[in-house]
Short mmCIF file of C-alpha atoms and ligand atoms in Angstrom, two decimals:
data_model
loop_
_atom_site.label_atom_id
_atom_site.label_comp_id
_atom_site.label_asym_id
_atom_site.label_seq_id
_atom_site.Cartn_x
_atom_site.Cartn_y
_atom_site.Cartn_z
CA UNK A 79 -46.55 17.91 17.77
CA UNK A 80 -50.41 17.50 18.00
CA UNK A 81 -52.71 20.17 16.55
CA UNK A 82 -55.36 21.41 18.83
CA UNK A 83 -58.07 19.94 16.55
CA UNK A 84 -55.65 16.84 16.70
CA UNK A 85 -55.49 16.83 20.29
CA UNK A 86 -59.01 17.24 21.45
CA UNK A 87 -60.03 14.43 18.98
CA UNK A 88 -57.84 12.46 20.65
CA UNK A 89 -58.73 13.46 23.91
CA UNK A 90 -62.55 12.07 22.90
CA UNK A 91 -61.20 8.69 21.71
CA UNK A 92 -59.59 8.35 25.19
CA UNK A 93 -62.97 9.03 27.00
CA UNK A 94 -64.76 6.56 24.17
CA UNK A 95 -62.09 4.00 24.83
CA UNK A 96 -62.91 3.86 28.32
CA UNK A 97 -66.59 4.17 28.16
CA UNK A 98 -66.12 0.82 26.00
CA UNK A 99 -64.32 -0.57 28.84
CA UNK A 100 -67.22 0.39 31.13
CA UNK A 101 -70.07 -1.35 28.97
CA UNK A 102 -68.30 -4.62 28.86
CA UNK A 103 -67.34 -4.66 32.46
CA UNK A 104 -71.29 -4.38 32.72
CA UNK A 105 -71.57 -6.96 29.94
CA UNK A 106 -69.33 -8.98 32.28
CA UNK A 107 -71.38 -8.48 35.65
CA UNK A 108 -74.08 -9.21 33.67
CA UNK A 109 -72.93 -12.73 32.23
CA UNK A 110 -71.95 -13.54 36.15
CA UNK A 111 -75.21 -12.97 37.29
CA UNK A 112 -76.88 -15.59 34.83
CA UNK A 113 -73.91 -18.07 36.16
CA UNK A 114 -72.12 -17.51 32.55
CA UNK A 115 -68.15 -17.70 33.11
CA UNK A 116 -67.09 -17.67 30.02
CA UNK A 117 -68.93 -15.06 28.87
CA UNK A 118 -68.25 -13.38 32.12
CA UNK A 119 -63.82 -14.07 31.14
CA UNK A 120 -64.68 -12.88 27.78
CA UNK A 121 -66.01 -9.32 28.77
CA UNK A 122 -63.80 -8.69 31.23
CA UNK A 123 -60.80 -9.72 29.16
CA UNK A 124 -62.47 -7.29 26.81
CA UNK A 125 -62.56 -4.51 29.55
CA UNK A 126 -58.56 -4.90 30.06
CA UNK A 127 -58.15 -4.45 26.24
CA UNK A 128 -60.07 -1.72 26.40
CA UNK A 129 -58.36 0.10 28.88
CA UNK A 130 -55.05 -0.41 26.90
CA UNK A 131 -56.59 1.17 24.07
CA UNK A 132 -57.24 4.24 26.00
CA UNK A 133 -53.83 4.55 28.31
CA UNK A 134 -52.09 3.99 24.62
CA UNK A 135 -53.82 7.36 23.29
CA UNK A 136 -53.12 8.66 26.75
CA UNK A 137 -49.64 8.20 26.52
CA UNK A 138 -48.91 8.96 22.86
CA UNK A 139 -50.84 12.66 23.63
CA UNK A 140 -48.33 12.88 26.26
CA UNK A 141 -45.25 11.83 24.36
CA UNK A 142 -46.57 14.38 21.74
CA UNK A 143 -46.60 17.41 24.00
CA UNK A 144 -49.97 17.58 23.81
CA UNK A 145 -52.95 18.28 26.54
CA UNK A 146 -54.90 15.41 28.52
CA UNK A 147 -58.31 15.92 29.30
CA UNK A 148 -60.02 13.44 30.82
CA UNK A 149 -63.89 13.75 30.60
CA UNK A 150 -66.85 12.46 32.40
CA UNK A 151 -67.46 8.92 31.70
CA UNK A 152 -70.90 8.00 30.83
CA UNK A 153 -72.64 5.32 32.74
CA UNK A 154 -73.13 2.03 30.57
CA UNK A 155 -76.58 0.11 30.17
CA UNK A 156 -77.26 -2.24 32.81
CA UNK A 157 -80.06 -4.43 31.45
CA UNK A 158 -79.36 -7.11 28.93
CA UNK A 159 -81.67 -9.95 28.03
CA UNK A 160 -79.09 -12.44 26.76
CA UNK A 161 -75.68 -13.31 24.99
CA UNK A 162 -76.93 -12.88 21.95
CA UNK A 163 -78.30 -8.97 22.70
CA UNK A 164 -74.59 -8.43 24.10
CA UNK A 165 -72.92 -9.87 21.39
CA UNK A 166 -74.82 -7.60 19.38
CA UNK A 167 -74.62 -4.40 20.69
CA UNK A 168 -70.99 -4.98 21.43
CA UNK A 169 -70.98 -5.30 17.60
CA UNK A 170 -72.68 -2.36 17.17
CA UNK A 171 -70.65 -0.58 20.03
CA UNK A 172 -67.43 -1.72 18.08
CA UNK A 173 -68.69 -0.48 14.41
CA UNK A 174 -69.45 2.95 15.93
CA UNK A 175 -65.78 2.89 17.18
CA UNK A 176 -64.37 1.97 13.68
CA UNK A 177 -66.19 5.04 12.49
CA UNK A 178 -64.46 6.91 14.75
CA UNK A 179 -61.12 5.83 14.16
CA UNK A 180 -61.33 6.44 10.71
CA UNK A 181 -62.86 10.08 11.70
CA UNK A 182 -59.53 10.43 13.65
CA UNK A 183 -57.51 9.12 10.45
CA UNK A 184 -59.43 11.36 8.08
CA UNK A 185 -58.44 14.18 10.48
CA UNK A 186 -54.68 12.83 10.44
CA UNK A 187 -54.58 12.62 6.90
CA UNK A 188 -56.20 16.36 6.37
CA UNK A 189 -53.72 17.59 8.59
CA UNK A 190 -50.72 15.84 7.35
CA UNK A 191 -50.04 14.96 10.73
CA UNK A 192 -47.76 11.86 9.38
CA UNK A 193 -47.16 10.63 13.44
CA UNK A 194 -50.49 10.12 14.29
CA UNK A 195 -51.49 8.55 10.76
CA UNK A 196 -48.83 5.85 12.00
CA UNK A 197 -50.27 5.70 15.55
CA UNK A 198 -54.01 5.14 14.24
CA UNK A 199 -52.53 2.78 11.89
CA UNK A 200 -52.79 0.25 14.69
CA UNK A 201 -56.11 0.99 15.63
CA UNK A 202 -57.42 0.43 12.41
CA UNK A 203 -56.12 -3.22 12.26
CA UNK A 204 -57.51 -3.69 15.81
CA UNK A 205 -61.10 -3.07 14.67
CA UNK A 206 -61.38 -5.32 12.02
CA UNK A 207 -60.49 -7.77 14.69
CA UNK A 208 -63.13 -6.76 17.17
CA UNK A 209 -65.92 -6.80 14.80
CA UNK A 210 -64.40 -10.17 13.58
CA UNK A 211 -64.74 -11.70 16.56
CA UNK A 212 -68.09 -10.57 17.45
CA UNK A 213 -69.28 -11.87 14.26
CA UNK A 214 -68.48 -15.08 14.77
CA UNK A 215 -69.22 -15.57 18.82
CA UNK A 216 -72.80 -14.05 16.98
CA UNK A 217 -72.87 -16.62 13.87
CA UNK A 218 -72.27 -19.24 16.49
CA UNK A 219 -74.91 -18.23 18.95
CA UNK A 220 -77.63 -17.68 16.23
CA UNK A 221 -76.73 -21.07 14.84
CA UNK A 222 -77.81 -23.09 18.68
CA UNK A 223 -81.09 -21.05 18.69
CA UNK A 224 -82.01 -21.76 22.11
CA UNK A 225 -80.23 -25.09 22.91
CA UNK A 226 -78.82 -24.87 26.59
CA UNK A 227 -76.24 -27.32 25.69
CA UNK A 228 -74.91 -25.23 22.65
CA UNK A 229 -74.66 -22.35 24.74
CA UNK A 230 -72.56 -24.15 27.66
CA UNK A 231 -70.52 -25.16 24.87
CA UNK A 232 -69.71 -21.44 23.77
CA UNK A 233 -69.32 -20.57 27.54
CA UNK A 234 -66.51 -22.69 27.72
CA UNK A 235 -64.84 -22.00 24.93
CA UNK A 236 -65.19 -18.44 25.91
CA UNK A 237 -63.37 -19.55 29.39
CA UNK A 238 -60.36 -19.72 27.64
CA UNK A 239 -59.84 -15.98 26.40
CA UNK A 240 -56.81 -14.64 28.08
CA UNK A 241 -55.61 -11.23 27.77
CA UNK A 242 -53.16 -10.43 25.76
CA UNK A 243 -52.75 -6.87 26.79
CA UNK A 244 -50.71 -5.21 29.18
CA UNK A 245 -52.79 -4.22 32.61
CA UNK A 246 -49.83 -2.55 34.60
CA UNK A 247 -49.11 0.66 33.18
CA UNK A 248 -47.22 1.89 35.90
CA UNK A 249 -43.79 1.62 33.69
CA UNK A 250 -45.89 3.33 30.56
CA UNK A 251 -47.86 1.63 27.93
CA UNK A 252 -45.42 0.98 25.25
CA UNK A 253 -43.01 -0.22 27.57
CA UNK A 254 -45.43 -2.70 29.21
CA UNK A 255 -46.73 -3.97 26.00
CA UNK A 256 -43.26 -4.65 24.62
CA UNK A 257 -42.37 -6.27 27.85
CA UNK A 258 -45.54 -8.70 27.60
CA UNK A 259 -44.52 -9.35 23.99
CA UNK A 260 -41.40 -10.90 25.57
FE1 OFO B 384 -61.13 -0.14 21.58
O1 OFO B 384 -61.91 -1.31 20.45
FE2 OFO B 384 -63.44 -1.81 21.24
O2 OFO B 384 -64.19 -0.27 21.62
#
């Protein structure tokens, strides 16, 4: 059972979830247009994870009883000058959603709301990998400074990101992800 305080909070991280989606499919047209494909597989791999963070609250709100309400999604910036000015606002994107998650677990906690402490439990992991691997596709990209060759060398590194999240959620999210984790 989800408090209405509980529920509407969660019913924002769903709408933030997918709004984070949004920006890096733009990040991801974006790296396309400047002939990037790595890049361009990075973001969009990033989209699909994004997506499974949001159908996962979607689905736990369900299995809870509780209320979806999906909300407008904002439209994402467009313009970007480089890698490095993604790379960096997706790092700032991802620190603002850390804060948030750990609004939703303060809430949890408050609450005593034991389920959804162990629900956001897995959130809070996930964020210290985002940010982790922003910072280093950043420490890397700050360290070739404006060699062409270094950054073809990231590219195709970044080629080889696959997802490792669940994109058919026609069976249900938990479901899907257990069948992708064999
Ligand atoms: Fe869902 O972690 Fe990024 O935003």
């Amino acid at each position: 059972m989800l408090s209405p305080k509980m529920n509407d909070a969660l019913n924002e991280q769903i709408n933030r979830e997918m709004y984070s989606a949004f920006i890096y499919m733009s990040m991801s047209n974006r790296c396309n247009e400047l002939g990037l494909k790595g890049f361009t597989n990075w973001f969009m791999v990033q989209y699909h994870e994004e997506m499974f963070h949001s159908m996962r609250i979607y689905e736990y709100v369900c299995r809870q009883g509780g209320k979806v309400t999906l909300k407008a999604i904002a439209q994402p910036p467009a313009d970007f000058a480089s890698p490095l000015d993604m790379m960096t606002k997706t790092l700032e994107h991802e620190r603002y959603i850390t804060q948030s998650i750990n609004n939703l677990m303060d809430l949890a906690i408050s609450e005593k709301d034991h389920a959804t402490q162990i629900f956001l439990q897995w959130y809070v992991t996930e964020q210290v990998e985002e940010e982790e691997n922003d910072n280093e596709i950043i420490a890397q990209l700050k360290l070739i400074q404006d060699s062409p060759h270094g950054l073809m060398m990231i590219d195709r590194d970044l080629a080889g990101r696959m997802a490792t999240v669940p994109t058919d959620f026609s069976k249900g999210v938990e479901a899907a992800a257990k069948a992708s984790a064999g």
